[in-house]
CSV table of N, CA, C and O in Angstrom, one decimal:
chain,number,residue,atom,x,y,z
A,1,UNK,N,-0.8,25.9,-14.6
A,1,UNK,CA,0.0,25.3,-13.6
A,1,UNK,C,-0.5,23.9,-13.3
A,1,UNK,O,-1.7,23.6,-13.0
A,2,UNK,N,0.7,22.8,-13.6
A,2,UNK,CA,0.2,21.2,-13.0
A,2,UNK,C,0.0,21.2,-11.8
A,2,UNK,O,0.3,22.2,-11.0
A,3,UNK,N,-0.6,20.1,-11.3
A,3,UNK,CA,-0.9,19.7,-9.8
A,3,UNK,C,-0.3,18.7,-9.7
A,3,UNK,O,-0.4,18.0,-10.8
A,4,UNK,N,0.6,18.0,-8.7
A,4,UNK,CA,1.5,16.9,-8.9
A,4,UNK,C,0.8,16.4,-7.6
A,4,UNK,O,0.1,16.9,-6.7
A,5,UNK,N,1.3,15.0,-7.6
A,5,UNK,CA,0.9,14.1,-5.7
A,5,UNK,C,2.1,14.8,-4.8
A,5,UNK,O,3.2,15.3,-5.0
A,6,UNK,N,1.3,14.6,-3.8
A,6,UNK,CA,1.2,15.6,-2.5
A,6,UNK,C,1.6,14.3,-1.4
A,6,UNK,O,1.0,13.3,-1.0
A,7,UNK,N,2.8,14.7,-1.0
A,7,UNK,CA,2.7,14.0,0.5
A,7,UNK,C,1.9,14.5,1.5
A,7,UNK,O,1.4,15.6,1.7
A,8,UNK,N,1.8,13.5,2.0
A,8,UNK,CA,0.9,14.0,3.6
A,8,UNK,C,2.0,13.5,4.5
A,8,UNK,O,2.6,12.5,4.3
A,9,UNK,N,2.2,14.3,5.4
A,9,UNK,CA,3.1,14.2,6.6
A,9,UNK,C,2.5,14.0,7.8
A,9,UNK,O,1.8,15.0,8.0
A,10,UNK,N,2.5,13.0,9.1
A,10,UNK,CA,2.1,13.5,9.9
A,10,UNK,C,2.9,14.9,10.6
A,10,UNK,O,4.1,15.1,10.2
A,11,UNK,N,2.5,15.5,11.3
A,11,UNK,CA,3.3,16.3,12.0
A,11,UNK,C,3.7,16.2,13.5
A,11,UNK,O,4.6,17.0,13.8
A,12,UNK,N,3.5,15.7,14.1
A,12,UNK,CA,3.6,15.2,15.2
A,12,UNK,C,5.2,14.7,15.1
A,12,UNK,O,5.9,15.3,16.0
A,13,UNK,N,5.8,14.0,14.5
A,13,UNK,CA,6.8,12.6,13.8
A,13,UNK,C,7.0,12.5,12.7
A,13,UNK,O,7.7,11.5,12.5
A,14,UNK,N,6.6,13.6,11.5
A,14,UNK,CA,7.2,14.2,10.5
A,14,UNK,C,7.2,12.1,9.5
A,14,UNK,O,7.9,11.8,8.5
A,15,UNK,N,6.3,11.3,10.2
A,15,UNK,CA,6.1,9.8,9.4
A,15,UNK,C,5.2,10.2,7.9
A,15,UNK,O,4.2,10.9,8.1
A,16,UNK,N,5.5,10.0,6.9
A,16,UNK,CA,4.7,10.4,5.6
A,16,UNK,C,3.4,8.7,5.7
A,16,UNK,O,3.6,7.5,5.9
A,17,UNK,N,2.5,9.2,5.5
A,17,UNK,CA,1.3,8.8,6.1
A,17,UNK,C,1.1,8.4,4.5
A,17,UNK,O,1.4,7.2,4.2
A,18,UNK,N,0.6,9.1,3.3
A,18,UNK,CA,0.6,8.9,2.1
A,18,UNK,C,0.8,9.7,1.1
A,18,UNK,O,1.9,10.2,0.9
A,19,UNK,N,-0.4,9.8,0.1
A,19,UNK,CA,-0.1,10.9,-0.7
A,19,UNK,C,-1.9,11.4,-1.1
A,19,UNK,O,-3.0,10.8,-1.1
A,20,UNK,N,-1.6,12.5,-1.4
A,20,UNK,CA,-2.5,13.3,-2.7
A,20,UNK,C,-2.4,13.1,-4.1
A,20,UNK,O,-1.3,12.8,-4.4
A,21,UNK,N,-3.3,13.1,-4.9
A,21,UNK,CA,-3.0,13.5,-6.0
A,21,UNK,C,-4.3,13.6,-7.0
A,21,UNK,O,-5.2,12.9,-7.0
A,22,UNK,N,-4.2,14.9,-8.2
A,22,UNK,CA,-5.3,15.0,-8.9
A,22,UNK,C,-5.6,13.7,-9.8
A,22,UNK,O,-4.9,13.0,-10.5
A,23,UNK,N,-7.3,13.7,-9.3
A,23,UNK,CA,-7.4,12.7,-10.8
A,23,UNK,C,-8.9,13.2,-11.0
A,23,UNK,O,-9.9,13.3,-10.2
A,24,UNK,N,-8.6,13.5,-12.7
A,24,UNK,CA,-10.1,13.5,-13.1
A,24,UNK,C,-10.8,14.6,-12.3
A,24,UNK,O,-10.2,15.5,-11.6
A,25,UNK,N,-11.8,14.5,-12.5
A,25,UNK,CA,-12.8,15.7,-11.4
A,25,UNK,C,-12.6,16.1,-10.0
A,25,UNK,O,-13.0,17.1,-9.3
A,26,UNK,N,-11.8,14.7,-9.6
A,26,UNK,CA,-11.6,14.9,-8.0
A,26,UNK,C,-10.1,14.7,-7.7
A,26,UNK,O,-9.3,15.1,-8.5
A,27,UNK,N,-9.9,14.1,-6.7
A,27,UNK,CA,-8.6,13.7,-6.1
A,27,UNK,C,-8.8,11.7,-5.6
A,27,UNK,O,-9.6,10.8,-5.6
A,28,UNK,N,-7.4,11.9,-5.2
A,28,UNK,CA,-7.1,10.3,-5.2
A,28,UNK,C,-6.6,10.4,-3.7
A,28,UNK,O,-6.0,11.5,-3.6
A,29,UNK,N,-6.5,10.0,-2.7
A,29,UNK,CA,-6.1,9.3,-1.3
A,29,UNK,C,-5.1,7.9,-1.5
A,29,UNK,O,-5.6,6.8,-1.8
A,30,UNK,N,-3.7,8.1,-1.4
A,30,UNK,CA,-2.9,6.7,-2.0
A,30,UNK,C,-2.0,6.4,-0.7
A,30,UNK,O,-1.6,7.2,0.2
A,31,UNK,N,-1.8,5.0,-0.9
A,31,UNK,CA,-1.4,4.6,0.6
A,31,UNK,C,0.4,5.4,0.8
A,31,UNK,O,0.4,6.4,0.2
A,32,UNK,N,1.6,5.1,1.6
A,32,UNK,CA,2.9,5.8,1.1
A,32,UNK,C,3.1,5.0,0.3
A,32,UNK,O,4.2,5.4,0.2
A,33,UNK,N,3.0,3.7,-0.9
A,33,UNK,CA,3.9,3.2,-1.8
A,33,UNK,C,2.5,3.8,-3.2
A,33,UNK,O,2.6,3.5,-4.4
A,34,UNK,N,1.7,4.6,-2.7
A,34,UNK,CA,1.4,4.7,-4.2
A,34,UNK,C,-0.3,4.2,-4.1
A,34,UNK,O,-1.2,5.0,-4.1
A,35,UNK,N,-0.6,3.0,-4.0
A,35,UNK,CA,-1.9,2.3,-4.0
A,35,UNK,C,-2.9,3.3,-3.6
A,35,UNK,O,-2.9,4.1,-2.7
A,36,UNK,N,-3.9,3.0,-4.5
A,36,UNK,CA,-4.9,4.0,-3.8
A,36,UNK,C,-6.3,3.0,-3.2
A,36,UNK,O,-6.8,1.9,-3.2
A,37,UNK,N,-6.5,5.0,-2.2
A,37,UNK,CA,-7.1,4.0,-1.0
A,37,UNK,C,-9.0,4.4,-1.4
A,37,UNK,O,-10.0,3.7,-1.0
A,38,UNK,N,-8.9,5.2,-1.9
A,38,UNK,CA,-10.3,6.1,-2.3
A,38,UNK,C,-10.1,7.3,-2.8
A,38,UNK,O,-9.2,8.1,-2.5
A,39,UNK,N,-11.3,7.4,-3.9
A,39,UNK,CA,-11.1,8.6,-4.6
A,39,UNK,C,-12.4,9.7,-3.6
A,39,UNK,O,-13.2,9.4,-2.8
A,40,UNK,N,-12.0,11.3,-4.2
A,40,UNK,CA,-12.6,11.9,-3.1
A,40,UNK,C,-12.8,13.4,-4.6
A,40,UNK,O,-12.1,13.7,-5.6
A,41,UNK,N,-14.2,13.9,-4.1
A,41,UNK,CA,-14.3,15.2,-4.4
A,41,UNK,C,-13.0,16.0,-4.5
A,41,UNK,O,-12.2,15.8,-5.5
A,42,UNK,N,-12.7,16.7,-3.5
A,42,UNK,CA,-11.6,17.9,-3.4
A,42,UNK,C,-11.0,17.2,-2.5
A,42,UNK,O,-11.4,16.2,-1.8
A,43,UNK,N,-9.9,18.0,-2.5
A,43,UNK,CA,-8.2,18.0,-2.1
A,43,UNK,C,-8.6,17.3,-0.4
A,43,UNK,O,-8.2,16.2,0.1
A,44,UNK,N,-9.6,18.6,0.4
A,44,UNK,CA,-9.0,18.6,2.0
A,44,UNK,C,-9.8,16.9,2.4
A,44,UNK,O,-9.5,16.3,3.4
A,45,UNK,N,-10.9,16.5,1.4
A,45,UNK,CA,-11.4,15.1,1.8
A,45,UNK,C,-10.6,13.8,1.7
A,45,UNK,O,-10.7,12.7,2.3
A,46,UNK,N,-9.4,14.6,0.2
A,46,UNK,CA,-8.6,13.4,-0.3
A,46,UNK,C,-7.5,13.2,1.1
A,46,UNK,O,-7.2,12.1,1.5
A,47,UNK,N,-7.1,14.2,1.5
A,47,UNK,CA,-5.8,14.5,2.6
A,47,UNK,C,-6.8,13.7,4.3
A,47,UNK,O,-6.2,13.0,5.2
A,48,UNK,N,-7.7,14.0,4.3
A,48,UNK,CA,-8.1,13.2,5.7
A,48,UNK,C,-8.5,12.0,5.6
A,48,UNK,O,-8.6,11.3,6.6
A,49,UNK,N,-8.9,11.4,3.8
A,49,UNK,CA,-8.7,10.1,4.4
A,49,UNK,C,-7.3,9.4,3.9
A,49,UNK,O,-7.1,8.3,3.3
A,50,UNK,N,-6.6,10.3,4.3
A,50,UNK,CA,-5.0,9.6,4.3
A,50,UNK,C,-4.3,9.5,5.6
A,50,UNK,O,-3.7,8.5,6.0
A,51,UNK,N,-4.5,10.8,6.3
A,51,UNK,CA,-4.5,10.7,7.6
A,51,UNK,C,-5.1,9.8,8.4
A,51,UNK,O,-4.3,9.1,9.1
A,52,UNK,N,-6.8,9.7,8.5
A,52,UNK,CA,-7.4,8.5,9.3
A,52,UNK,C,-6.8,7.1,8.5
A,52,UNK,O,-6.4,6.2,9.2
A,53,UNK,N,-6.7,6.9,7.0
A,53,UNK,CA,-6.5,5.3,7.0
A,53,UNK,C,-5.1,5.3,6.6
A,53,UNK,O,-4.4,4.8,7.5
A,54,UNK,N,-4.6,5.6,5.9
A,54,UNK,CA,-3.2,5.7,5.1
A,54,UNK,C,-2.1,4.8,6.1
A,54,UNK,O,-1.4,4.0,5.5
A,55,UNK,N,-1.9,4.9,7.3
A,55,UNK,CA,-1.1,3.5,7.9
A,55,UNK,C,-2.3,2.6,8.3
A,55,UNK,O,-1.7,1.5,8.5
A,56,UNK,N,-3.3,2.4,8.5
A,56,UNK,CA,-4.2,1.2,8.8
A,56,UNK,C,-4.5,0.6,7.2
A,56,UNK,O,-4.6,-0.6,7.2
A,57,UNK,N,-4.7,1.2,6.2
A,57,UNK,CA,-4.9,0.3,5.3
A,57,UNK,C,-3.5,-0.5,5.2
A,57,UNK,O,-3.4,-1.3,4.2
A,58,UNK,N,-2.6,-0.5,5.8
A,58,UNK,CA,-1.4,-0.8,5.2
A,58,UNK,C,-1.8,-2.5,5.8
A,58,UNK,O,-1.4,-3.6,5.2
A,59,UNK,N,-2.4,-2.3,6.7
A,59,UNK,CA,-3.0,-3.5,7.8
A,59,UNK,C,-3.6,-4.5,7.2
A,59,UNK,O,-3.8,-4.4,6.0
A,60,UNK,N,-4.1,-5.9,7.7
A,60,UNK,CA,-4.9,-7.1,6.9
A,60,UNK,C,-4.0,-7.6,6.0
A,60,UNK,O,-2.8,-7.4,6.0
A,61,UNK,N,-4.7,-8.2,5.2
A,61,UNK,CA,-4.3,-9.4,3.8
A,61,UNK,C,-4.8,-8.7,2.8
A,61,UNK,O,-5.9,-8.2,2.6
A,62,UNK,N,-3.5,-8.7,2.3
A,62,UNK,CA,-3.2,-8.3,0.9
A,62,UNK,C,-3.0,-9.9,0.1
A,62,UNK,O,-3.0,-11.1,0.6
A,63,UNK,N,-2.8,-9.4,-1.1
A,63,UNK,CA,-2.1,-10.1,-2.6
A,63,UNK,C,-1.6,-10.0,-3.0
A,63,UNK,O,-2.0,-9.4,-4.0
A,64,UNK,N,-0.2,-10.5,-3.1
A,64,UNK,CA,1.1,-10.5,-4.0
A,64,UNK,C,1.5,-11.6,-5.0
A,64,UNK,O,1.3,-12.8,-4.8
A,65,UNK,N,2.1,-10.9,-6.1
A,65,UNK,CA,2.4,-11.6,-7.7
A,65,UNK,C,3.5,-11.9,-7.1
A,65,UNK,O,4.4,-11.1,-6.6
A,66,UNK,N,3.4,-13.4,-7.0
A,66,UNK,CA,5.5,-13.9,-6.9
A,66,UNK,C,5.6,-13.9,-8.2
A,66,UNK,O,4.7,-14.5,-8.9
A,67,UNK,N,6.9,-13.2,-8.8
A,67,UNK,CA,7.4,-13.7,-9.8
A,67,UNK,C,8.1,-15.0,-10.0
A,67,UNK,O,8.1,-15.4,-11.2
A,68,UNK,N,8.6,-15.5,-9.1
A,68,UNK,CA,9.0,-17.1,-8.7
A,68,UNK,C,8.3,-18.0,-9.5
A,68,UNK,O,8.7,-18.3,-10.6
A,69,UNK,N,6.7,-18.8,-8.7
A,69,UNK,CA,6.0,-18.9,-9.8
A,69,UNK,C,4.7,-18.8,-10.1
A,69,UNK,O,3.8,-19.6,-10.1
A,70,UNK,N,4.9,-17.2,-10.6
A,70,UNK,CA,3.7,-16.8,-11.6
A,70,UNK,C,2.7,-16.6,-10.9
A,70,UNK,O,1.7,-16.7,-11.5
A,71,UNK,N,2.7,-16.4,-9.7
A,71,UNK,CA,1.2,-16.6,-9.3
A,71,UNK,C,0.4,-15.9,-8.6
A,71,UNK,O,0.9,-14.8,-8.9
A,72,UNK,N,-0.5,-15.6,-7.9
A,72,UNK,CA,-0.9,-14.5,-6.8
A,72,UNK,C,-1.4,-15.6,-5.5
A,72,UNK,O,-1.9,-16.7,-5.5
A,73,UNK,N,-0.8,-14.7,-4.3
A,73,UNK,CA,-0.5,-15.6,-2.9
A,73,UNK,C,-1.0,-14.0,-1.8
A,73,UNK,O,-0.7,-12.8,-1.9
A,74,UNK,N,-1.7,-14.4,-1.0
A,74,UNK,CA,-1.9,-14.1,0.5
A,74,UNK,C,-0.9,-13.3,0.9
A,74,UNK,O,0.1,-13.9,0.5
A,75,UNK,N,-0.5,-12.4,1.5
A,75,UNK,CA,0.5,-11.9,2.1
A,75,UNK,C,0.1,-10.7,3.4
A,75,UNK,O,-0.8,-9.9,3.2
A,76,UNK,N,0.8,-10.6,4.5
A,76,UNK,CA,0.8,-8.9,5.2
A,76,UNK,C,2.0,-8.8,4.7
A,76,UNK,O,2.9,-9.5,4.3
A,77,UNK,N,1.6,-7.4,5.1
A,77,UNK,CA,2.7,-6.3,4.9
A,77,UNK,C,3.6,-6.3,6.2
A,77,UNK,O,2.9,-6.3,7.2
A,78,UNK,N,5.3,-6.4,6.4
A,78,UNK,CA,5.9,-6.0,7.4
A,78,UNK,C,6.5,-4.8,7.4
A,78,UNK,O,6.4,-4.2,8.5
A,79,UNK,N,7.0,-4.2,6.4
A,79,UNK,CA,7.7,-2.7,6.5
A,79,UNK,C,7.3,-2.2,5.1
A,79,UNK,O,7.0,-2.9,4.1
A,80,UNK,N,7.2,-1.0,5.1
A,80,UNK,CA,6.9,-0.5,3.4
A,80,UNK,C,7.5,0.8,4.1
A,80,UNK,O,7.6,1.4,5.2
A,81,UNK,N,7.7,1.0,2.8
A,81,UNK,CA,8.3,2.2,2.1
A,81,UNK,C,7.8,3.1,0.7
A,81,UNK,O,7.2,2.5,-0.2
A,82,UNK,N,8.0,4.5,0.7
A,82,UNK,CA,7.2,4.6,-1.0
A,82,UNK,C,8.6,3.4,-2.5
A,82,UNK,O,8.4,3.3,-3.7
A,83,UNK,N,9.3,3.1,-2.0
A,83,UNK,CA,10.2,2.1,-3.0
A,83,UNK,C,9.9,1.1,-2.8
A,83,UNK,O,9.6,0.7,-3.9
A,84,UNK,N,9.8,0.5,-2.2
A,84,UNK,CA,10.0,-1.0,-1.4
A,84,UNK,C,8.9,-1.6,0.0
A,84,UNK,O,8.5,-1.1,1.1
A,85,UNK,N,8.6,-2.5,-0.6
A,85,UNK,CA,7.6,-3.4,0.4
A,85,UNK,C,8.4,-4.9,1.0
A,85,UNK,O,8.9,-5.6,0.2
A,86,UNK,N,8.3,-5.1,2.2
A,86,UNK,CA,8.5,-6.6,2.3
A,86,UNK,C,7.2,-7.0,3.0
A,86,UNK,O,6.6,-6.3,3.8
A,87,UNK,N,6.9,-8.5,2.5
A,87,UNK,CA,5.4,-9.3,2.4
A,87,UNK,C,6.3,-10.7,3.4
A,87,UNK,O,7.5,-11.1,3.4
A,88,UNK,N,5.0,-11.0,4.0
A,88,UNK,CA,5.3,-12.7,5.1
A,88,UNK,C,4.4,-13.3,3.7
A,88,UNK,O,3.3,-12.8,3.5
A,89,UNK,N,4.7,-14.1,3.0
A,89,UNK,CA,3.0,-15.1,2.4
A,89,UNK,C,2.5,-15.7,3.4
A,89,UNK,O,3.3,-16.1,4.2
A,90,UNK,N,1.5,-15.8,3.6
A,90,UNK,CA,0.2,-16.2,4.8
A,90,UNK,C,-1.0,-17.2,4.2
A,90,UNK,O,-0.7,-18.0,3.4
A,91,UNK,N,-1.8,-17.2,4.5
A,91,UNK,CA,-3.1,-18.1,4.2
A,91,UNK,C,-4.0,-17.0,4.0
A,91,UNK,O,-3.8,-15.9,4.3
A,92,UNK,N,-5.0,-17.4,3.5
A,92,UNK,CA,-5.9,-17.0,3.6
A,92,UNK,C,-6.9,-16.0,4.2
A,92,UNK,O,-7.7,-15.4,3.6
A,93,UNK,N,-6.8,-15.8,5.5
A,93,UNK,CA,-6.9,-15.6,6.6
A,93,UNK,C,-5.9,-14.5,7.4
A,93,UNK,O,-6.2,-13.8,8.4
A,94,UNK,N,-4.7,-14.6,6.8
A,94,UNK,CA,-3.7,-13.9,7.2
A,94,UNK,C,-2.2,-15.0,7.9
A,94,UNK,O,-1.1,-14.8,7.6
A,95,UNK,N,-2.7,-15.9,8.7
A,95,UNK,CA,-1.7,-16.6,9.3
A,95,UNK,C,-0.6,-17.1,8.6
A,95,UNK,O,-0.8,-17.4,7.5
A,96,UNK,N,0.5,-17.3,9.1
A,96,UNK,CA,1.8,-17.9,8.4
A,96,UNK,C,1.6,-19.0,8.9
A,96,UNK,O,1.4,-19.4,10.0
A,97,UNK,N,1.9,-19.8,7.4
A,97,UNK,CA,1.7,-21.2,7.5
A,97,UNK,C,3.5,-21.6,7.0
A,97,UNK,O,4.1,-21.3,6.0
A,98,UNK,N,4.0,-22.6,8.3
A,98,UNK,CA,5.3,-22.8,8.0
A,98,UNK,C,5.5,-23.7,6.8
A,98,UNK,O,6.6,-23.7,6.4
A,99,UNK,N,4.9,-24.2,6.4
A,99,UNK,CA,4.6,-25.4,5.4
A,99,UNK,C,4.7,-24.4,3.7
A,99,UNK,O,4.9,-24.9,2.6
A,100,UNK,N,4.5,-23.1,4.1
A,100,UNK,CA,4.3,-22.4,2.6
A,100,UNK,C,4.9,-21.0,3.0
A,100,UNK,O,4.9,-20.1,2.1
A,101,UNK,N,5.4,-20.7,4.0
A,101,UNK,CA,6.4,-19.8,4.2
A,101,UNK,C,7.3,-19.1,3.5
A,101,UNK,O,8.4,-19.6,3.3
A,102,UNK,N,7.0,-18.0,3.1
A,102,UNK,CA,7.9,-17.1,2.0
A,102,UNK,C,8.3,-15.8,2.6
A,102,UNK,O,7.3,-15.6,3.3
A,103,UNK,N,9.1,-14.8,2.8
A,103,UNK,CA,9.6,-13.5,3.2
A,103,UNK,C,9.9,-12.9,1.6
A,103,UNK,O,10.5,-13.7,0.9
A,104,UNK,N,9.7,-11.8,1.1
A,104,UNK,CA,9.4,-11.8,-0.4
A,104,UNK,C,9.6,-9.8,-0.1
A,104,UNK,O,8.9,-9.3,0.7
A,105,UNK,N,10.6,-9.0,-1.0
A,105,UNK,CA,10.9,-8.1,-1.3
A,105,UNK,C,10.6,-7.2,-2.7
A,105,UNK,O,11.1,-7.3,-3.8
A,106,UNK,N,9.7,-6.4,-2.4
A,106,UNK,CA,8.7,-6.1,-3.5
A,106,UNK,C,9.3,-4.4,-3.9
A,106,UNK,O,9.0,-3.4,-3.3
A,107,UNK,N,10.2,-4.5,-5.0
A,107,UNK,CA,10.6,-3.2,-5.2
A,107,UNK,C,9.6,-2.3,-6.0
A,107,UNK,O,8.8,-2.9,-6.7
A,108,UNK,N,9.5,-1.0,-6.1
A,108,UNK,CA,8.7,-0.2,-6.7
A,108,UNK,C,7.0,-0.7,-6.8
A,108,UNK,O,6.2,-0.8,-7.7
A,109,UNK,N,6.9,-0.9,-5.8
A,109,UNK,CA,5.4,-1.9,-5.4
A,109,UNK,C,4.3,-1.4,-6.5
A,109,UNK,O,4.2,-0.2,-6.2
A,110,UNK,N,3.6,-1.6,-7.4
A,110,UNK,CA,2.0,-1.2,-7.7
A,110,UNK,C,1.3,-2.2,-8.0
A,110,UNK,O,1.6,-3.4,-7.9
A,111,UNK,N,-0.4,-1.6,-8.5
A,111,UNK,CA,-1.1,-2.6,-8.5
A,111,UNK,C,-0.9,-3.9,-9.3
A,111,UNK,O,-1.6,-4.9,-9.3
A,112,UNK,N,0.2,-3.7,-9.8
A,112,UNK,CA,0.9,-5.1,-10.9
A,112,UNK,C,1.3,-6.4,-9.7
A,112,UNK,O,1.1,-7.6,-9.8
A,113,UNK,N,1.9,-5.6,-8.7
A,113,UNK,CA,2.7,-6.7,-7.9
A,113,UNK,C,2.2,-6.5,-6.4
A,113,UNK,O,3.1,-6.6,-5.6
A,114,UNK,N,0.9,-6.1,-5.8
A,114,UNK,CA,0.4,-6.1,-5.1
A,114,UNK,C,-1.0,-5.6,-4.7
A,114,UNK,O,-1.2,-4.5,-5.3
A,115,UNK,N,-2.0,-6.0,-4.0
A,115,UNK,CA,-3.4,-5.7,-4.2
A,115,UNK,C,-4.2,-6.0,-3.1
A,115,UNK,O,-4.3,-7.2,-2.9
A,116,UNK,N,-4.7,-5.3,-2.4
A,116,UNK,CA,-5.5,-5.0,-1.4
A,116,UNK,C,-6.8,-6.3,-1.1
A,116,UNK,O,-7.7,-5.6,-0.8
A,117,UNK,N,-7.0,-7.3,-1.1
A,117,UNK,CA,-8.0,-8.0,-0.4
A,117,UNK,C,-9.3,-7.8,-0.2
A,117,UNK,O,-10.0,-8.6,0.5
């Protein structure tokens, strides 16, 4: 029998928080679009730190590939989904700079077209 990724749900609000999934010797902890957040011995270590971080990693400055042009840029995250992400481009730091100001729609997000800081 395979082991496939695992939602985690909160229960409270039924919000999917992230996922499980086997890898290798242990398991994987991945944010809801997939990214992983930490690898873990077994299963119930991989599932709590999905719960404690799984919407807070979602948090801070990230890195996104504009395909526009070619490049990797600063961004938070405003809404994600496991399909779809939308990104503000930011500075460095996080702030939106109106001068470089981008709103940017990131379908089937992975680590190709987005990356953790």
């Amino acid at each position: 029998m395979t082991q496939e990724r695992t939602p985690i749900i909160r229960e409270d609000d039924g919000e999917l928080l992230g996922f499980i999934e086997p890898s290798g010797a242990g398991w994987q902890a991945e944010t809801l679009f997939g990214y992983l957040i930490s690898r873990t011995v077994d299963r119930a270590e991989a599932e709590r730190v999905v719960r404690e971080q799984g919407l807070s990693t979602l948090m801070g400055v990230w890195n996104y590939f504009d395909t526009d042009d070619q490049a990797w840029h600063p961004c938070v995250i405003k809404e994600a989904s496991e399909q779809k992400l939308i990104v503000i481009r930011t500075n460095f730091m996080g702030y939106e700079d109106p001068d470089d100001y981008k709103h940017v729609v990131i379908l089937n997000p992975n680590e190709t077209k987005i990356a953790k800081t």
